[in-house]
Coordinates of C-alpha atoms in Angstrom, one line a residue:
M281 CA -7.7 -1.3 -18.7
A282 CA -6.8 2.6 -18.1
I283 CA -4.3 4.8 -16.1
K284 CA -6.4 6.2 -13.5
E285 CA -5.9 9.7 -11.8
I286 CA -4.5 8.8 -8.3
L287 CA -6.5 10.4 -5.3
L288 CA -3.9 12.9 -3.6
L289 CA -3.6 13.6 0.4
G290 CA -6.6 15.4 1.4
N291 CA -9.1 13.9 -0.7
P292 CA -11.6 12.6 1.4
M293 CA -12.9 9.3 0.0
L294 CA -8.5 8.1 0.8
R295 CA -10.2 8.3 4.6
K296 CA -12.9 5.9 4.3
K297 CA -12.8 2.4 5.2
C298 CA -13.6 0.2 1.9
E299 CA -16.3 -2.1 1.3
K300 CA -15.6 -5.8 1.1
V301 CA -16.0 -7.6 -2.1
K302 CA -19.1 -9.9 -2.4
D303 CA -19.4 -10.2 -6.2
F304 CA -16.2 -11.8 -7.6
S305 CA -18.0 -12.5 -11.5
D306 CA -18.8 -8.8 -11.2
P307 CA -17.0 -7.1 -14.3
I308 CA -16.5 -3.6 -12.9
L309 CA -13.7 -5.6 -10.3
S310 CA -12.1 -7.2 -13.3
Q311 CA -12.0 -3.6 -15.0
N312 CA -10.7 -2.0 -11.8
I313 CA -8.1 -4.6 -10.9
N314 CA -6.7 -3.8 -14.4
D315 CA -7.1 -0.4 -13.9
L316 CA -4.6 -0.8 -10.8
K317 CA -2.1 -2.9 -12.8
D318 CA -2.2 -0.3 -15.5
T319 CA -1.6 2.6 -13.0
L320 CA 1.0 0.9 -10.8
Q321 CA 2.8 0.6 -14.1
D322 CA 2.5 4.1 -15.3
F323 CA 3.2 5.6 -11.9
R324 CA 6.6 3.2 -11.6
T325 CA 7.9 4.6 -15.3
T326 CA 6.6 8.2 -14.2
H327 CA 8.3 8.3 -10.8
G328 CA 10.7 5.5 -10.7
F329 CA 9.2 4.1 -7.7
G330 CA 6.1 1.9 -6.7
R331 CA 5.3 -1.6 -5.4
G332 CA 1.7 -1.7 -4.7
I333 CA -1.6 0.4 -4.8
A334 CA -4.6 -0.1 -3.3
A335 CA -8.2 0.6 -4.9
P336 CA -9.6 3.6 -2.9
Q337 CA -6.1 5.5 -4.7
I338 CA -8.3 5.2 -7.7
S339 CA -11.7 6.1 -6.5
F340 CA -12.9 2.6 -6.0
S341 CA -14.0 1.9 -2.6
K342 CA -13.4 -1.6 -2.3
Q343 CA -10.8 -4.0 -0.3
V344 CA -8.7 -4.2 -3.8
I345 CA -4.8 -4.1 -3.5
F346 CA -2.6 -5.1 -6.3
V347 CA 1.0 -5.0 -5.2
T348 CA 4.1 -6.6 -7.4
I349 CA 7.3 -7.6 -6.0
D350 CA 8.7 -10.3 -7.8
N351 CA 5.2 -11.3 -9.3
P352 CA 1.8 -9.5 -9.6
L353 CA -0.4 -10.3 -6.9
V354 CA -4.3 -9.3 -6.3
L355 CA -5.4 -9.2 -2.5
I356 CA -9.3 -8.9 -2.3
N357 CA -10.7 -8.4 1.1
S358 CA -7.4 -8.8 2.8
K359 CA -6.7 -8.7 6.6
I360 CA -3.9 -9.3 8.7
I361 CA -4.3 -12.0 11.3
E362 CA -0.7 -12.4 13.1
R363 CA 1.6 -9.6 13.6
S364 CA 5.4 -10.5 14.8
K365 CA 6.4 -8.4 17.7
A366 CA 9.6 -6.9 16.0
M367 CA 9.6 -4.0 14.6
M368 CA 11.3 -2.1 11.7
M369 CA 11.5 1.6 11.3
L370 CA 11.5 2.8 7.9
W371 CA 10.9 5.7 5.2
D372 CA 7.5 5.1 4.0
D373 CA 6.4 6.9 0.9
C374 CA 3.1 6.6 -1.3
F375 CA 1.4 7.6 -4.6
S376 CA -1.0 9.7 -2.7
F377 CA 1.8 12.0 -1.4
P378 CA 4.9 10.8 -4.0
D379 CA 6.8 14.2 -2.4
I380 CA 6.7 13.2 0.8
L381 CA 8.5 10.7 3.0
V382 CA 7.1 9.5 6.3
R383 CA 9.4 7.6 9.0
V384 CA 7.1 4.6 10.6
K385 CA 7.3 1.7 12.6
R386 CA 6.0 -1.8 11.0
N387 CA 5.6 -5.4 12.0
V388 CA 8.7 -7.4 10.6
Q389 CA 6.3 -10.2 9.9
I390 CA 2.8 -10.6 9.3
R391 CA 0.3 -13.3 8.0
V392 CA -2.3 -12.2 5.6
A393 CA -5.8 -13.5 4.9
Y394 CA -7.0 -12.9 1.4
Q395 CA -9.1 -13.5 -1.4
D396 CA -7.9 -14.2 -5.1
E397 CA -10.0 -13.1 -8.2
S398 CA -12.2 -15.9 -8.1
G399 CA -13.3 -15.6 -4.4
K400 CA -10.8 -18.3 -3.3
T401 CA -9.4 -17.7 0.4
H402 CA -5.4 -17.9 0.8
T403 CA -3.3 -17.4 3.5
L404 CA 0.3 -15.4 2.9
D405 CA 3.2 -15.0 5.1
A406 CA 5.0 -11.9 4.5
K407 CA 8.6 -10.5 5.7
G408 CA 10.6 -7.7 5.4
A409 CA 9.5 -5.5 2.1
L410 CA 6.7 -7.3 1.6
S411 CA 5.1 -7.3 5.3
E412 CA 5.7 -3.5 5.0
L413 CA 4.4 -2.7 1.8
L414 CA 1.2 -5.2 2.6
Q415 CA 0.4 -3.2 5.8
H416 CA 0.6 -0.1 3.9
E417 CA -1.8 -1.0 1.4
I418 CA -4.2 -3.2 3.7
D419 CA -4.1 0.3 5.9
H420 CA -5.4 2.2 2.7
T421 CA -8.2 -0.1 2.2
N422 CA -9.1 0.8 6.1
G423 CA -8.6 4.9 5.2
I424 CA -5.7 4.8 7.4
L425 CA -2.9 6.7 5.2
A426 CA 1.0 6.5 6.1
I427 CA 1.3 9.7 7.4
D428 CA -1.2 8.5 10.3
R429 CA 1.6 6.0 11.3
A430 CA 4.4 8.8 11.4
I431 CA 6.6 8.5 14.7
D432 CA 6.0 12.1 15.0
S433 CA 5.6 15.5 13.2
K434 CA 9.3 15.5 12.9
H435 CA 9.4 12.3 10.6
I436 CA 7.5 13.6 8.0
V437 CA 10.0 15.2 5.3
L438 CA 10.0 16.2 1.3
R439 CA 12.0 13.4 -0.4
S440 CA 14.3 16.0 -2.0
E441 CA 15.3 17.5 1.0
L442 CA 16.0 14.1 2.7
K443 CA 17.8 13.1 -0.3
K444 CA 20.0 16.3 0.1
I445 CA 20.6 15.3 3.9
S446 CA 20.9 12.1 4.2
S447 CA 22.5 8.8 2.6
V448 CA 20.0 6.5 4.2
D449 CA 17.0 7.4 1.9
N450 CA 14.0 4.4 2.5
Q451 CA 16.4 2.2 4.5
S452 CA 15.0 0.1 7.4
Y453 CA 16.1 -0.5 10.5
I454 CA 14.7 -3.6 12.6
L455 CA 14.0 -2.7 16.2

C-alpha cells in the first residue's frame, strides 16, 4: 500500500505487452492492486483528474487495471470481446503524459471479459465514458499509448494551450 512513481512517456516499460495474471493468491498481486488504488487517488488529488490506472504505469508488468467512476473496479486479464460500430471522438489524457491531450477515436460501446481479484470471470458492457476509459487502460496493458491513437499529429496538444484556445476541453463527440 503505497503511492508509486508513474512511468512517463519515453519509458520503454510502457511499450511492453503485459503478462497475464495466473496466480490470484500471490500477495504481490494484492499489494500492487492497493498501490494502483493509492497512486490513482494521489494523482487525482494532485492533478485534479484521473479515473483509472494500469499496472504497467507503476512498473508492474501484469494485465491489471484499477478504475473508479462510480465505484472502484479491478479488472485482471481484461480483453475487449465486442465493439460497437459507432465511434466517438474525444480529447484523451494520460497519467504518463499529464500535460498533453490527444484527440482520438474510440468505440462508443464495448463488452469486456475480465477476471476479478479471486480469478472469477465476468463480462462488463460499457458505454460512453466507461467505454473510453476501459479502452485506454486495456491499451496500456498491451503496450499501446493514447498518443499512438492520435487522429493525426495536429491532434496532440499541450493541455494549457488547448484551454487557452478552446472551451471544449475533453468533450467527446459521437461520430
